[in-house]
Coordinates of C-alpha atoms in Angstrom, one line a residue:
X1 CA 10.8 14.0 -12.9
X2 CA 13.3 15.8 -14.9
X3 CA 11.0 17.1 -16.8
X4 CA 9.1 18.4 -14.0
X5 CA 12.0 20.0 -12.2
X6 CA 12.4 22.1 -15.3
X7 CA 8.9 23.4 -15.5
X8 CA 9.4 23.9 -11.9
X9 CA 12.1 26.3 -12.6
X10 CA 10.0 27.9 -15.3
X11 CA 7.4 28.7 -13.1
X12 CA 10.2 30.5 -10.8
X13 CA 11.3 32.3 -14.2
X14 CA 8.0 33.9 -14.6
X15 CA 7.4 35.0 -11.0
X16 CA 10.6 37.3 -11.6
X17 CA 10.1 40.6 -12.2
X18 CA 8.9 41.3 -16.1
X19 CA 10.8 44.4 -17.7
X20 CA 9.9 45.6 -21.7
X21 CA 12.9 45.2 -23.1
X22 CA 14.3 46.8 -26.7
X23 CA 17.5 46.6 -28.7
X24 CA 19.0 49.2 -30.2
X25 CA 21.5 49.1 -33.2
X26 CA 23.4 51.9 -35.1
X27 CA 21.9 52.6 -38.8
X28 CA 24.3 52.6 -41.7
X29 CA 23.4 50.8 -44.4
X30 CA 20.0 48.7 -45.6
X31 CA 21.2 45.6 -43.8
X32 CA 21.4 47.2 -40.2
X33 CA 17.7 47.8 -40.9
X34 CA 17.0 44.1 -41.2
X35 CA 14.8 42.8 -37.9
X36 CA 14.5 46.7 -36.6
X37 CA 10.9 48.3 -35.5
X38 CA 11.8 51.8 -36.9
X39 CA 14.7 53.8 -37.1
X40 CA 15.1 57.8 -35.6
X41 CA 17.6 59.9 -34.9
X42 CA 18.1 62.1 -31.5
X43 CA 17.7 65.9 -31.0
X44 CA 19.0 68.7 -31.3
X45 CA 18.1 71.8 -30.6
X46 CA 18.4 75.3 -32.3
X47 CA 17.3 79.2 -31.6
X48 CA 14.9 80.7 -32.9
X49 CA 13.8 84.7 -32.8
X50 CA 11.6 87.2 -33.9
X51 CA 10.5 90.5 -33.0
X52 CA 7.5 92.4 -33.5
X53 CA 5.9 95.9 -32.4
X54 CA 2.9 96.4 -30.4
X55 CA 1.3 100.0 -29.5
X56 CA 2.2 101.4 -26.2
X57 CA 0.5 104.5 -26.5
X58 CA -0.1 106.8 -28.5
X59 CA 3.1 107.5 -29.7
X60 CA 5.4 104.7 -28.1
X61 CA 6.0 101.2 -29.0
X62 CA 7.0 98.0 -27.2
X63 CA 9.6 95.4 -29.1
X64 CA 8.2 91.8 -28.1
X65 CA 10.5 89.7 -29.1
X66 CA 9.7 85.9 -29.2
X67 CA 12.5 83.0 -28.3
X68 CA 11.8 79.6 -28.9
X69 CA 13.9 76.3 -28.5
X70 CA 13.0 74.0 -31.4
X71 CA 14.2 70.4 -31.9
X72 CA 15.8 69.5 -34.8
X73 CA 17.1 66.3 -35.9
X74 CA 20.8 64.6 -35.1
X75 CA 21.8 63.4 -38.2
X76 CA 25.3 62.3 -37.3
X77 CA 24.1 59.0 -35.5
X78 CA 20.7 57.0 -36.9
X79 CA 19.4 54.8 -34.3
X80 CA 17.2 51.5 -35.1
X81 CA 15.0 50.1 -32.4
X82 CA 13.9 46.6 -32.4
X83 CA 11.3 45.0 -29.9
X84 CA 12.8 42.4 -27.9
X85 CA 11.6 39.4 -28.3
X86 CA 12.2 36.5 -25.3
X87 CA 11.3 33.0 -24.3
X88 CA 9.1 34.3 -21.9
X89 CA 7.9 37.6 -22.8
X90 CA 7.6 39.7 -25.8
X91 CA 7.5 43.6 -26.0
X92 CA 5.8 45.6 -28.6
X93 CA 6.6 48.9 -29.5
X94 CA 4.5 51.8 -31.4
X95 CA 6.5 54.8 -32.5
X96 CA 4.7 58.4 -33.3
X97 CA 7.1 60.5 -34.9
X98 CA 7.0 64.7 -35.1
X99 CA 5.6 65.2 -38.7
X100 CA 7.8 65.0 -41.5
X101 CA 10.9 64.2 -39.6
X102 CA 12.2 61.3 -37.8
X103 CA 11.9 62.8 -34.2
X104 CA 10.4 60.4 -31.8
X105 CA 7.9 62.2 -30.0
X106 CA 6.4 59.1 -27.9
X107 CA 7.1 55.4 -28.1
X108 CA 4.6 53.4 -27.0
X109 CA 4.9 49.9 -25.2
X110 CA 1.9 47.0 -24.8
X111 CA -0.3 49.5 -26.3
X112 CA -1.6 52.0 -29.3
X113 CA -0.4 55.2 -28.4
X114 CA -3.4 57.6 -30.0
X115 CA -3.6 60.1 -27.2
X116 CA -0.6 61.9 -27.5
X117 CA -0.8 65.9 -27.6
X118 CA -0.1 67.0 -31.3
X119 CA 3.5 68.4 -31.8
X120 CA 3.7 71.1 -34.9
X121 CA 6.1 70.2 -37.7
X122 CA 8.9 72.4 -35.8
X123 CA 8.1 70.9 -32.7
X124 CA 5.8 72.3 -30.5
X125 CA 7.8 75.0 -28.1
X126 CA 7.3 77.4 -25.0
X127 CA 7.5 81.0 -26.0
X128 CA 9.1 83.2 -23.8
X129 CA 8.1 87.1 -24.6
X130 CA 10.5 89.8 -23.4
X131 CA 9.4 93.3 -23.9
X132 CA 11.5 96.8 -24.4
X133 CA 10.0 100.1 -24.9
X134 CA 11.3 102.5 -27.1
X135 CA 9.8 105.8 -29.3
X136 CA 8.7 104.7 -32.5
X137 CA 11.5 105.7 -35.3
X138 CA 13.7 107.0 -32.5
X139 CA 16.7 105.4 -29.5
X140 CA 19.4 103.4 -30.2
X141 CA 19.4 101.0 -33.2
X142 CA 18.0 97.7 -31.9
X143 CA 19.7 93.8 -32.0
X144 CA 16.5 92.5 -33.2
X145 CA 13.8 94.1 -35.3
X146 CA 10.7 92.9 -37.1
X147 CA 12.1 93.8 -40.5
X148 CA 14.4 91.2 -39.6
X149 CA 12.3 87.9 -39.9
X150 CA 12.6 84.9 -38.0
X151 CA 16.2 84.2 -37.6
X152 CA 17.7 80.8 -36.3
X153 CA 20.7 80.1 -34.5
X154 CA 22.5 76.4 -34.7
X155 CA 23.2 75.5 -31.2
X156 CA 26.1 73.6 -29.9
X157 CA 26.0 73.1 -25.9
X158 CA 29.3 71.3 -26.0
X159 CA 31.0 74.9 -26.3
X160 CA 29.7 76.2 -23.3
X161 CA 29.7 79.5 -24.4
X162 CA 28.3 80.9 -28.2
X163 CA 27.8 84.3 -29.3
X164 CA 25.5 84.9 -32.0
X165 CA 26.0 87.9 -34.6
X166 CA 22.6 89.2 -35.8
X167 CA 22.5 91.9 -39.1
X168 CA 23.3 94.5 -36.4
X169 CA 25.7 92.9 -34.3
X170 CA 27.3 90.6 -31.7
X171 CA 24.3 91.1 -29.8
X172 CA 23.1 87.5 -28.3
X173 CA 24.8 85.6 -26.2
X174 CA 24.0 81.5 -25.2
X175 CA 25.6 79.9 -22.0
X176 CA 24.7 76.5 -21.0
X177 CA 24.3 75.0 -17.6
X178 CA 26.0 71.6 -16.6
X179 CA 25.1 68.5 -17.5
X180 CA 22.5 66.2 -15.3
X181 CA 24.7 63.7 -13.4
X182 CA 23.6 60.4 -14.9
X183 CA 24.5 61.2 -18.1
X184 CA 26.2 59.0 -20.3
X185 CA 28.2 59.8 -23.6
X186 CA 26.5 58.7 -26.8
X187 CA 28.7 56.8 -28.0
X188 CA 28.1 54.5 -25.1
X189 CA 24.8 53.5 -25.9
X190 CA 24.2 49.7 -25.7
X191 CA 23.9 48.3 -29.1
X192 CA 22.8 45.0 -30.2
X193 CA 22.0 43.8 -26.7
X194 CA 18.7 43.9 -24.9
X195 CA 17.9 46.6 -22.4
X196 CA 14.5 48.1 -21.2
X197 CA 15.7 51.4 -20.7
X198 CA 14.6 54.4 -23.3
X199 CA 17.7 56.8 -24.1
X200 CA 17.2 60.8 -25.3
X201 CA 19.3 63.3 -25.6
X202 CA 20.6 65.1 -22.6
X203 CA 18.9 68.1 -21.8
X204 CA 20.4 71.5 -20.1
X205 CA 19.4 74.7 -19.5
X206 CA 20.8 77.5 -21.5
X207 CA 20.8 81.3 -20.5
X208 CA 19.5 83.5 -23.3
X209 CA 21.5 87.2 -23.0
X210 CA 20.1 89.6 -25.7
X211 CA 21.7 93.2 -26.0
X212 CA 18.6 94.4 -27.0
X213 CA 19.5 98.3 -27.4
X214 CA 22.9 100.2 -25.8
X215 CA 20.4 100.6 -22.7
X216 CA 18.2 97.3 -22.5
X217 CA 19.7 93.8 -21.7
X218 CA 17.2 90.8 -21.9
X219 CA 17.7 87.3 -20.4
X220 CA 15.4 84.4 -20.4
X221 CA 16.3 80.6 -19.6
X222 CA 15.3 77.6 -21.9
X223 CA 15.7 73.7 -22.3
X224 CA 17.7 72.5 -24.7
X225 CA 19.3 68.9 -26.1
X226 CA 22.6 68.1 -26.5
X227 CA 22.9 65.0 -28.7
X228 CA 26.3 64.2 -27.7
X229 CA 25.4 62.7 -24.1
X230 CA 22.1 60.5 -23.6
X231 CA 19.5 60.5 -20.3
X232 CA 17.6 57.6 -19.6
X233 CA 14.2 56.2 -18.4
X234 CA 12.6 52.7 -18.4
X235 CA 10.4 51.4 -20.0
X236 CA 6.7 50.8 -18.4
X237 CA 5.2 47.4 -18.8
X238 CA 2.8 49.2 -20.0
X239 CA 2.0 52.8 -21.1
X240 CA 4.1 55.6 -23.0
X241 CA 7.3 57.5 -23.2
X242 CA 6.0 61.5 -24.2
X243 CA 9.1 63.9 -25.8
X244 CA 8.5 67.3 -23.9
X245 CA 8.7 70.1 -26.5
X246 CA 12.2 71.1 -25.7
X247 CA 13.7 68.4 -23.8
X248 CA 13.1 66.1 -21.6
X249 CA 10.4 63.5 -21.2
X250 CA 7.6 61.9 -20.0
X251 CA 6.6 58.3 -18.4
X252 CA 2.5 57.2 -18.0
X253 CA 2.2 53.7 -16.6
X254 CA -0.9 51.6 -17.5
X255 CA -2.4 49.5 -15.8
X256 CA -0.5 45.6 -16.0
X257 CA -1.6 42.7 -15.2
X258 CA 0.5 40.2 -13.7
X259 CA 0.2 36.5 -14.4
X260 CA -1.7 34.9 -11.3
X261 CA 0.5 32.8 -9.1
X262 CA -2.2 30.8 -8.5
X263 CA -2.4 29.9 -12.1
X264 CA 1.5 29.5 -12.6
X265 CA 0.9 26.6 -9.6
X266 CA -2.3 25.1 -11.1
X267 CA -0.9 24.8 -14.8
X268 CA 2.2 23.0 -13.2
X269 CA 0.4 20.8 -11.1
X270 CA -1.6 19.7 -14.4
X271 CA 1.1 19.4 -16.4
X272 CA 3.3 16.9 -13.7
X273 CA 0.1 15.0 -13.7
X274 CA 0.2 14.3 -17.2
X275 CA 3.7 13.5 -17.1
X276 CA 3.4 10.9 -14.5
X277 CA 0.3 9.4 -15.9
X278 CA 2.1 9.3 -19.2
X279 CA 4.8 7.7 -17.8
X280 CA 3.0 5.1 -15.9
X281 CA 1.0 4.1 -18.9
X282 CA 4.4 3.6 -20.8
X283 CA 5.6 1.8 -17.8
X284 CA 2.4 -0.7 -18.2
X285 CA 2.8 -0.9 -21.9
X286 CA 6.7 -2.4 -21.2
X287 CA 5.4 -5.0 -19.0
X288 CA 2.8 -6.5 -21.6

């Protein structure tokens, strides 16, 4: 009857609610690797921006200057990711990385993930176009020209405040918003313990000011990661976890299904049959 019981509570065990659940483990050397899925590391994010003239005219030009928010990787912490695997239920992971880098852009759970929208090797961004118009080969000397190139900009949110010095100046200026309230710090990541929640870097806005010319001031607003404090989602039973292209992410829940109680109650019922018949038959076999 014991032994019953027990399958009893079993059957109770499995009508609980099922979560995916993962474990997570800081990489630094071979031997943290050993039972681990894959391995990544979390973004950052830097600046990137060009300009480039376009007629306006016949004899004026517009400056369209292009600003993009690209994720890059955070070296300083390498993160392995392991699928847990219980007594009751096991999870299985799939991890599509950004090309030639060890970004995760989506982690997939119970399934294949081979629908995923194509990220380009620098990750895929929004481009924001800002426009000033000024006389070709005349007005004030500009902060950013097309003979310039792209130039990037290393971003750090946790300084609240950067200027950026371009080969005419002091002229860009990056403020960050706050941080989203259910942050936590990085270095409070559960390690070695299972969880079913997916951690990313935090993500905040970030007020692009560029002194375009003496006259013209530009601002746009973008999305970036800040690698030293985590967000949070859980995992779906089923489905995906999508990076966005500057921050943030995305959950798509498949379709689950649940073991039937029905069939939790029947494969009990068989298996405390067989129990009792078995001990009944040993019970005959004593008395001979």
């Amino acid at each position: 009857m014991r032994i019953v019981a027990a399958l009893g509570m079993l059957a109770l065990s499995a009508g609980c609610a099922t979560t995916s659940k993962v474990e997570y483990r800081v990489i630094t050397s071979p031997a943290d690797m050993k039972g681990m899925t894959d391995a990544f590391y979390m973004r950052r994010s830097v600046l990137e921006l060009s300009a480039s003239n376009v007629p306006a005219g016949k004899t004026d030009v517009e400056t369209t200057i292009a600003i993009q928010a690209l994720p890059r990787e955070a070296q300083s912490l390498r993160i392995g990711v392991a699928a847990h695997r219980g007594f009751l239920s096991t999870t299985k992971i799939n991890i599509t990385k950004v090309e030639n880098t060890d970004l995760v852009k989506s982690i997939g759970v119970e399934t294949t993930d081979e629908t995923v929208n194509r990220i380009n090797q620098i990750g895929g961004v929004a481009v924001k176009l800002i426009q000033s118009a000024a006389m070709l080969g005349l007005g004030n000397i500009s902060c950013l020209s097309p003979a310039d190139g792209k130039q990037i900009f290393e971003l750090n949110p946790t300084n609240g405040s950067e200027t950026f010095k371009t080969v005419r100046g002091n002229c860009i200026t990056v403020t960050y918003g706050p941080l989203p309230k259910e942050v936590i710090r990085v270095q409070d990541l559960p390690k070695n313990t299972a969880t079913s929640l997916y951690y990313y870097s935090a993500c905040r806005d970030a007020d692009v000011v560029i002194q375009q010319t003496d006259d013209v001031v530009r601002r746009e607003k973008i999305r970036v990661s800040d690698p030293a404090y985590l967000q949070y989602v859980e995992f779906p039973l089923k489905g995906k976890i999508e990076h966005h292209s500057q921050c943030g992410v995305s959950v798509t829940t498949e379709a689950y299904t649940a073991t039937n109680p029905a069939d939790i109650v029947g494969a009990l019922t068989a298996q405390g049959k067989a129990i009792k018949d078995a001990l009944e038959a040993a019970k005959k076999d004593e008395a001979k």
